[in-house]
């Protein structure tokens, strides 16, 4: 699907721009990845004992796959609210630089901060990636409306996927239900691996996977935090050491 | 309707444990936008820890599987992830190739022994 040229009358109203944004969900393979991920989250929520309404509320109000999975798996396996909240807080820090880097692309002289609240809420990995791809093709004064459309379209797709996944998990044979649950770790493993930009990210991913089973033996209740902070800090240390070597040899 | 929502307590916990700790970063980004270097050392560490926490969650689902996934033997879950990863790399980091191959290996492996 091609967007209309920048000077097209199609961009004259915000409403049209919103519709173009919503229609653009059909122009990205990431929509399929999100669909599979949220199918899995729906199934996971079902098997962890949460209601469908709860699951949909988590998608609409949290709107960050990793945070939702952390809440579902930690609370579902008996962690305290505080432990979940800490793990989510750390996982969500990555949203901060995303929001910071996305907003300047749609600011105009008369943009007020409150105009950007919904854009900030909709910002997550997928939208962040798509902003860089789509926004250059959208007139600046229509970008907020376009992103509202794109973001609302993606949220709708995920709410539908959640409902299908949740319902199927309740009714499928154990084999297919297991397949749906497996979507979550697979989709997240590969999308995280794809997003690794630096050596530190790769080491953090590999060590994070390997250290969790060790941390789980401690049975501390904060296993995820222990393995995450240790693996992440080692990865950062390697990054620093390597930067030091590069500097020293230069 | 009550089974759709479940209990209100769970919904309140969702807001305290999920919504607020997550949204706070978006709103801080909105408030303090500009002036933050995306490549600063602090953000490199933060991203590494966030990645490792997510990796831990992935490992938890595979190692201590919830619900129906627990009926799949350990070796088959690990094998499916490994096969998916090989496909992901061979298909030039295609998320879809990895997910589909991982699923096929797990489902066919579970189906085969009956």
Coordinates of C-alpha atoms in Angstrom, one line a residue, chain A residues 2-244:
Chain A
X2 CA 1.3 3.4 -1.0
X3 CA 0.5 6.6 0.9
X4 CA -0.7 9.6 -1.1
X5 CA 1.9 12.2 -2.1
X6 CA 2.6 14.9 0.5
X7 CA 0.6 17.6 -1.4
X8 CA -2.4 15.4 -2.0
X9 CA -5.9 16.6 -0.8
X10 CA -6.1 13.3 1.0
X11 CA -4.1 15.0 3.8
X12 CA -6.4 18.0 4.2
X13 CA -8.3 16.7 7.2
X14 CA -7.0 15.1 10.3
X15 CA -9.7 12.5 10.1
X16 CA -8.4 11.3 6.7
X17 CA -4.9 11.2 8.1
X18 CA -6.1 9.1 11.0
X19 CA -7.7 6.6 8.5
X20 CA -4.5 6.5 6.4
X21 CA -2.7 5.6 9.6
X22 CA -5.2 2.9 10.6
X23 CA -5.0 1.5 7.1
X24 CA -1.2 1.4 7.3
X25 CA -1.3 -1.6 9.7
X26 CA -1.8 -3.7 6.5
X27 CA 1.5 -2.4 5.1
X28 CA 3.8 -3.9 7.7
X29 CA 4.8 -7.5 8.5
X30 CA 5.2 -6.4 12.1
X31 CA 1.4 -6.4 12.4
X32 CA 1.6 -10.2 11.9
X33 CA 4.3 -10.5 14.5
X34 CA 2.2 -8.5 17.0
X35 CA -0.8 -10.6 16.2
X36 CA 1.1 -13.8 17.0
X37 CA 2.6 -12.3 20.1
X38 CA -0.8 -11.2 21.4
X39 CA -2.4 -14.5 20.5
X40 CA 0.2 -16.0 22.8
X41 CA -0.3 -13.4 25.5
X42 CA -4.1 -14.2 25.4
X43 CA -3.4 -17.9 25.8
X44 CA -0.8 -17.3 28.6
X45 CA -3.2 -15.1 30.5
X46 CA -5.9 -17.8 30.3
X47 CA -3.6 -20.5 31.5
X48 CA -2.3 -18.3 34.3
X49 CA -5.8 -17.7 35.6
X50 CA -6.6 -14.2 34.6
X51 CA -10.0 -13.1 33.2
X52 CA -10.5 -12.0 29.5
X53 CA -11.4 -8.5 30.7
X54 CA -8.2 -8.2 32.7
X55 CA -6.2 -9.4 29.7
X56 CA -7.8 -6.8 27.4
X57 CA -7.3 -4.1 30.0
X58 CA -3.6 -5.0 30.2
X59 CA -3.3 -4.6 26.5
X60 CA -5.1 -1.3 26.3
X61 CA -3.5 0.3 29.3
X62 CA 0.0 -1.2 29.5
X63 CA 0.5 -1.6 25.7
X64 CA 4.0 -3.1 26.0
X65 CA 4.3 -6.9 25.4
X66 CA 7.3 -7.5 27.7
X67 CA 5.6 -5.7 30.6
X68 CA 2.4 -7.6 30.1
X69 CA 4.2 -10.9 30.1
X70 CA 6.2 -10.0 33.2
X71 CA 3.0 -9.1 35.0
X72 CA 1.2 -12.3 33.9
X73 CA 4.1 -14.7 34.6
X74 CA 5.2 -13.2 37.9
X75 CA 1.8 -12.6 39.4
X76 CA 0.6 -16.0 38.0
X77 CA 3.5 -17.8 39.7
X78 CA 2.9 -16.1 43.0
X79 CA 5.4 -13.2 43.1
X80 CA 4.3 -10.2 45.2
X81 CA 2.9 -7.0 43.6
X82 CA 6.1 -5.1 44.5
X83 CA 8.3 -7.7 42.8
X84 CA 6.2 -7.5 39.6
X85 CA 6.2 -3.7 39.7
X86 CA 10.0 -3.5 40.0
X87 CA 10.5 -5.9 37.1
X88 CA 8.0 -3.9 35.0
X89 CA 9.6 -0.6 35.9
X90 CA 13.0 -1.9 34.8
X91 CA 11.7 -3.4 31.6
X92 CA 9.8 -0.2 30.7
X93 CA 12.8 2.1 31.0
X94 CA 13.5 1.4 27.3
X95 CA 10.2 3.3 26.5
X96 CA 11.8 6.5 27.7
X97 CA 14.4 6.9 25.0
X98 CA 11.8 5.7 22.4
X99 CA 9.3 8.4 23.4
X100 CA 12.1 11.0 23.5
X101 CA 13.2 10.2 20.0
X102 CA 9.8 9.8 18.4
X103 CA 8.1 13.1 19.5
X104 CA 10.4 15.6 17.7
X105 CA 9.3 14.0 14.4
X106 CA 5.7 15.2 14.9
X107 CA 6.1 18.4 16.8
X108 CA 5.0 21.7 15.0
X109 CA 5.1 25.2 16.3
X110 CA 1.6 25.0 17.8
X111 CA 1.9 21.5 19.2
X112 CA 1.1 21.5 22.9
X113 CA 2.4 18.7 25.2
X114 CA -1.2 17.5 25.8
X115 CA -1.5 16.8 22.1
X116 CA 1.2 14.3 22.4
X117 CA 0.0 12.3 25.4
X118 CA -1.8 9.6 23.3
X119 CA 1.2 9.4 21.0
X120 CA 3.4 8.8 24.0
X121 CA 1.0 6.1 25.3
X122 CA 1.0 4.4 21.9
X123 CA 4.8 4.4 21.6
X124 CA 6.2 0.8 21.9
X125 CA 8.8 -1.0 19.9
X126 CA 6.6 -1.6 16.8
X127 CA 5.2 1.9 16.5
X128 CA 8.7 3.4 17.2
X129 CA 10.1 1.4 14.3
X130 CA 7.2 2.3 12.0
X131 CA 7.5 6.0 12.8
X132 CA 10.9 6.1 11.1
X133 CA 9.5 4.4 8.1
X134 CA 6.1 6.1 7.6
X135 CA 6.5 9.6 8.9
X136 CA 8.7 11.0 6.2
X137 CA 5.8 10.3 3.8
X138 CA 3.3 12.2 5.9
X139 CA 2.9 16.0 6.0
X140 CA 4.2 17.2 9.4
X141 CA 0.9 18.8 10.5
X142 CA -0.9 15.5 10.0
X143 CA 1.6 13.2 11.7
X144 CA -0.1 13.1 15.1
X145 CA -3.4 12.1 13.5
X146 CA -1.6 9.5 11.4
X147 CA 0.1 8.0 14.4
X148 CA -3.1 8.0 16.4
X149 CA -4.7 6.0 13.5
X150 CA -1.7 3.6 13.2
X151 CA -1.5 3.1 17.0
X152 CA -5.2 2.6 17.4
X153 CA -5.2 0.1 14.5
X154 CA -2.4 -1.9 16.1
X155 CA -4.1 -1.9 19.5
X156 CA -7.3 -3.1 17.9
X157 CA -5.4 -6.0 16.1
X158 CA -3.9 -7.0 19.5
X159 CA -7.2 -6.8 21.3
X160 CA -8.7 -9.2 18.7
X161 CA -5.6 -11.5 18.9
X162 CA -5.9 -11.5 22.7
X163 CA -9.6 -12.5 22.5
X164 CA -8.9 -15.3 20.0
X165 CA -5.9 -16.6 21.9
X166 CA -7.7 -16.5 25.2
X167 CA -10.8 -18.3 23.8
X168 CA -8.8 -20.9 21.9
X169 CA -6.6 -21.7 25.0
X170 CA -9.8 -22.5 26.8
X171 CA -11.2 -24.7 24.1
X172 CA -8.2 -26.2 22.2
X173 CA -6.7 -29.6 22.6
X174 CA -3.7 -29.5 25.0
X175 CA -1.4 -30.0 22.1
X176 CA -2.6 -26.9 20.2
X177 CA -2.9 -24.9 23.5
X178 CA 0.7 -25.7 24.2
X179 CA 1.6 -24.4 20.7
X180 CA -0.2 -21.1 21.4
X181 CA 1.7 -20.7 24.7
X182 CA 5.0 -21.4 22.9
X183 CA 4.3 -18.4 20.6
X184 CA 5.2 -16.0 23.4
X185 CA 8.8 -17.1 24.1
X186 CA 9.6 -17.7 20.5
X187 CA 8.2 -14.3 19.2
X188 CA 10.0 -12.4 22.0
X189 CA 13.2 -14.3 21.7
X190 CA 13.6 -13.5 18.0
X191 CA 12.3 -9.9 18.1
X192 CA 14.7 -9.2 21.0
X193 CA 17.5 -10.9 19.1
X194 CA 16.7 -8.7 16.1
X195 CA 16.7 -5.5 18.1
X196 CA 20.2 -6.2 19.5
X197 CA 22.3 -3.3 18.3
X198 CA 25.4 -3.6 20.3
X199 CA 27.5 -6.4 21.7
X200 CA 26.2 -5.5 25.2
X201 CA 22.7 -6.3 24.0
X202 CA 23.7 -9.7 22.6
X203 CA 25.6 -10.7 25.8
X204 CA 22.6 -9.5 28.0
X205 CA 20.2 -11.7 26.0
X206 CA 22.4 -14.9 26.1
X207 CA 23.4 -14.5 29.7
X208 CA 19.9 -13.5 30.7
X209 CA 18.6 -16.8 29.2
X210 CA 21.4 -18.9 30.8
X211 CA 21.4 -17.3 34.3
X212 CA 17.7 -17.5 34.9
X213 CA 17.7 -21.3 35.6
X214 CA 20.6 -20.7 38.1
X215 CA 18.8 -17.8 39.8
X216 CA 15.7 -19.8 40.0
X217 CA 17.5 -22.3 42.2
X218 CA 17.9 -19.6 44.8
X219 CA 14.1 -19.4 45.0
X220 CA 14.4 -15.9 46.2
X221 CA 11.1 -14.7 44.8
X222 CA 13.0 -12.1 42.8
X223 CA 14.7 -14.6 40.5
X224 CA 14.0 -12.6 37.4
X225 CA 15.5 -9.4 38.9
X226 CA 18.6 -11.2 40.2
X227 CA 19.4 -12.8 36.9
X228 CA 18.4 -9.7 34.9
X229 CA 20.6 -7.3 36.9
X230 CA 23.6 -9.7 37.1
X231 CA 23.4 -10.6 33.4
X232 CA 22.8 -7.0 32.3
X233 CA 25.6 -5.6 34.4
X234 CA 28.1 -8.2 33.2
X235 CA 27.1 -7.4 29.6
X236 CA 27.6 -3.7 30.3
X237 CA 31.0 -4.5 31.9
X238 CA 32.1 -6.3 28.7
X239 CA 30.9 -3.3 26.7
X240 CA 33.0 -1.0 28.9
X241 CA 36.1 -3.2 28.9
X242 CA 35.9 -3.5 25.1
X243 CA 35.5 0.2 24.7
X244 CA 38.6 0.6 26.9

